[in-house]
PDB file of C-alpha atoms in Angstrom:
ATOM      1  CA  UNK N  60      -3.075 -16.791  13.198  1.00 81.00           C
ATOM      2  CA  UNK N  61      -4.005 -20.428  12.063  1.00 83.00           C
ATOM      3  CA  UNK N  62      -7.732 -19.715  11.443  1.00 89.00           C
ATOM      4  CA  UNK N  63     -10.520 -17.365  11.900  1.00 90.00           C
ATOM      5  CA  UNK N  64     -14.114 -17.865  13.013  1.00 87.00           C
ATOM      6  CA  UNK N  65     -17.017 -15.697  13.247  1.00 87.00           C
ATOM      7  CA  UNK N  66     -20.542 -17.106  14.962  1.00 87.00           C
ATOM      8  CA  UNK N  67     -23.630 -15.640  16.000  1.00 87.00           C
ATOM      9  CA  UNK N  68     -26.753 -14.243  15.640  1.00 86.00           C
ATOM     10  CA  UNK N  69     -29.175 -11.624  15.543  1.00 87.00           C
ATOM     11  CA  UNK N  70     -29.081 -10.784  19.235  1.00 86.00           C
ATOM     12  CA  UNK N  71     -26.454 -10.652  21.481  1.00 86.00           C
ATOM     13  CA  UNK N  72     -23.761 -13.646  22.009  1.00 87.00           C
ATOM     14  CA  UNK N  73     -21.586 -14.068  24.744  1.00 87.00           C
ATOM     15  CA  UNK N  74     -18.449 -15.874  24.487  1.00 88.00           C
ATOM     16  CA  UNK N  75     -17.424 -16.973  28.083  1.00 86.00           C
ATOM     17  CA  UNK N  76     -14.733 -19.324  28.169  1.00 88.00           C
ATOM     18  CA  UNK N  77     -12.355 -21.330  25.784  1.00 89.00           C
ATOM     19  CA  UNK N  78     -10.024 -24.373  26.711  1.00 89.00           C
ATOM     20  CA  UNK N  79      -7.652 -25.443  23.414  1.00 90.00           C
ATOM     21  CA  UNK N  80      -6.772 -29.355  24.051  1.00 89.00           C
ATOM     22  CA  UNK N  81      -3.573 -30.826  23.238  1.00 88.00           C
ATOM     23  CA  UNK N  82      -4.629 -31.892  20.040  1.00 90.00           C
ATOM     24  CA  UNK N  83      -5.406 -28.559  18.802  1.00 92.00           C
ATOM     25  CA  UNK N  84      -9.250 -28.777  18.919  1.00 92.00           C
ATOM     26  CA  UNK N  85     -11.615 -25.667  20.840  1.00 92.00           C
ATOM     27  CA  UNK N  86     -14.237 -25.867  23.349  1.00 90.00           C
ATOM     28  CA  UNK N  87     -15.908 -22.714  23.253  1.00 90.00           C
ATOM     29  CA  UNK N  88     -19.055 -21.995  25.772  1.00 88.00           C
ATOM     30  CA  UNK N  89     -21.367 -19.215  26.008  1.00 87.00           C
ATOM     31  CA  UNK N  90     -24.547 -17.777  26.448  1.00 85.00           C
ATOM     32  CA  UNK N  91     -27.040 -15.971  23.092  1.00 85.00           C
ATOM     33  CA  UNK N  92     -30.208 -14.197  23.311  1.00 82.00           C
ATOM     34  CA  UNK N  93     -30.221 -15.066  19.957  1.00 83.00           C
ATOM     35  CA  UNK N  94     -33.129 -17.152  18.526  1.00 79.00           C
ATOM     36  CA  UNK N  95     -32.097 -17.729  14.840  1.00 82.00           C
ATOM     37  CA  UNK N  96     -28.794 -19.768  16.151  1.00 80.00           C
ATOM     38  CA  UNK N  97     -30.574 -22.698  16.804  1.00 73.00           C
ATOM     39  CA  UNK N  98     -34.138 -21.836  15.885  1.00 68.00           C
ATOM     40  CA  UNK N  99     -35.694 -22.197  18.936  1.00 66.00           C
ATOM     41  CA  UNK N 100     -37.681 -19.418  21.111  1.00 65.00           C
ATOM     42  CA  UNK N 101     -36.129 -18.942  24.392  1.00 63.00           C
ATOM     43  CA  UNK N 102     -38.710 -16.090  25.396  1.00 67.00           C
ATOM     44  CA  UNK N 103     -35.541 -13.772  25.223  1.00 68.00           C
ATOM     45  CA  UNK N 104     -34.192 -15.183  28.223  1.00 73.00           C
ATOM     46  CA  UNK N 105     -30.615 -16.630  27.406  1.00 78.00           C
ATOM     47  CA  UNK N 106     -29.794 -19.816  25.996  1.00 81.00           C
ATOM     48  CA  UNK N 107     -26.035 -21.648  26.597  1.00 84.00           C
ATOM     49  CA  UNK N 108     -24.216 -23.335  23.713  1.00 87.00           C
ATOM     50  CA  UNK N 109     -21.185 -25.336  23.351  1.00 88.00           C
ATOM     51  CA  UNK N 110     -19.367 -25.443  20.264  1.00 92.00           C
ATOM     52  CA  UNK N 111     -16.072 -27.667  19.703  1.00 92.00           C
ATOM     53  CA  UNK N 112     -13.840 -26.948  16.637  1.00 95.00           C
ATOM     54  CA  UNK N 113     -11.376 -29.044  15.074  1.00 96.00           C
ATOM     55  CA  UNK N 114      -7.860 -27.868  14.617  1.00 95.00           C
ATOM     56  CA  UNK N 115      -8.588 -25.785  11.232  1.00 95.00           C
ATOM     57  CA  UNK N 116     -11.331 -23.691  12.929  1.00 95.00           C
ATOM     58  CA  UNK N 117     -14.358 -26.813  11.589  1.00 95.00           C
ATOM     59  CA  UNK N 118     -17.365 -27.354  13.496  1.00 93.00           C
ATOM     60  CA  UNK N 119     -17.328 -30.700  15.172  1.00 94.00           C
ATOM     61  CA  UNK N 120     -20.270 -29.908  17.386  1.00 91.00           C
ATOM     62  CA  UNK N 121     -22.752 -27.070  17.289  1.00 90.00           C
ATOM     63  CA  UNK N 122     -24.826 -27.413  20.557  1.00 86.00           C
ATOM     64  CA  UNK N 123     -27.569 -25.466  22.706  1.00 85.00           C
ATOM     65  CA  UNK N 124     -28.423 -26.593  26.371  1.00 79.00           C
ATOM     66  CA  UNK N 125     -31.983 -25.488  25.729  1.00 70.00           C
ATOM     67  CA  UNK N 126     -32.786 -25.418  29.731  1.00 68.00           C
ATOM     68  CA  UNK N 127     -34.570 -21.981  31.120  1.00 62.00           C
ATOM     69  CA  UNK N 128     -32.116 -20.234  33.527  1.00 59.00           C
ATOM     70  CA  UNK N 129     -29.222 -22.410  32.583  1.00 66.00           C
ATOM     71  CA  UNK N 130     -25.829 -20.558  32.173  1.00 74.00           C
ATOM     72  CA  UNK N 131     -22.634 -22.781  31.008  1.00 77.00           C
ATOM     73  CA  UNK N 132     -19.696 -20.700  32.035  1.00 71.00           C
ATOM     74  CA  UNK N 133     -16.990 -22.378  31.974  1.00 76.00           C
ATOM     75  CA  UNK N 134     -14.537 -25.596  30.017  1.00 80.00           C
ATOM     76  CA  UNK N 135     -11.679 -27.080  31.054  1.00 80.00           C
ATOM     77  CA  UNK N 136      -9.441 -30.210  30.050  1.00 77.00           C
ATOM     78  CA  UNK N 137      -8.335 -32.802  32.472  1.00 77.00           C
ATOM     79  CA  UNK N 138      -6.489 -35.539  31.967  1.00 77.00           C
ATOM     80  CA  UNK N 139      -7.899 -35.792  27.894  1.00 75.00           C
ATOM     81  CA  UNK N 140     -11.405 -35.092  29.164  1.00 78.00           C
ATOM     82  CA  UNK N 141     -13.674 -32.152  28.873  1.00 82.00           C
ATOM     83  CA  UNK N 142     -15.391 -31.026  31.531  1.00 80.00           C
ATOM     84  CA  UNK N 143     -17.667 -27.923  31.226  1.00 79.00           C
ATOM     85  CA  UNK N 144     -19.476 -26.168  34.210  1.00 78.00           C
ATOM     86  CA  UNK N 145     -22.835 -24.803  34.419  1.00 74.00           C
ATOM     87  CA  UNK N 146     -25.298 -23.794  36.963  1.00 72.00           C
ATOM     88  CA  UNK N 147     -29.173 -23.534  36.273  1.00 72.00           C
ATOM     89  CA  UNK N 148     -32.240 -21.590  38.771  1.00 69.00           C
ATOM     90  CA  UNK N 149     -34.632 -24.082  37.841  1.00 61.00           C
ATOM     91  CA  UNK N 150     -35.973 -26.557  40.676  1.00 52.00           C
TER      92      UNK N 150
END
C-alpha cells in the first residue's frame, strides 16, 4: 500500500468508479447524500463529485457537479485525457 485515504460525510457516500493514470494520479467519482462535503443543500437528493489525487494520495481537485438528478458514474483515461461520464433527468 502506497497511501491511504478516507473521505466523506455525514450521510451516505458512494464511491463508483476509479481510473489510476499513468502517472500515478486518481480520478475518483461518486455520488453523497451528504451536505457537509461541500456545504451545500441538495434537498437530500444526491449530489456527484469528482475528486483527483496526486500520486501520494493529495487532493488536486475536490469537486461537486451541483446539478439536481445528475449522477457521474463513471472515469476513464484515453490517450492522456480524462473523460468522465454522467447522465442527468433534468430537461
Amino acid at each position: 500500500m502506497l497511501w491511504k485515504k478516507s473521505w466523506g460525510g455525514s450521510d451516505s457516500d458512494t464511491l463508483l468508479s476509479t481510473t489510476l493514470l499513468e502517472n500515478g494520479e486518481l480520478f475518483v467519482v461518486g455520488t453523497t447524500f451528504s451536505q457537509d462535503i461541500f456545504e451545500i443543500n441538495n434537498n437530500l437528493l444526491p449530489t456527484s463529485y469528482i475528486l483527483w489525487l496526486d500520486k501520494n494520495g493529495e487532493f488536486i481537485l475536490e469537486k461537486n457537479i451541483n446539478v439536481r438528478l445528475t449522477s457521474v458514474y463513471a472515469v476513464n483515461e484515453l490517450e492522456n485525457n480524462v473523460i468522465i461520464s454522467s447522465h442527468t433527468l433534468n430537461s
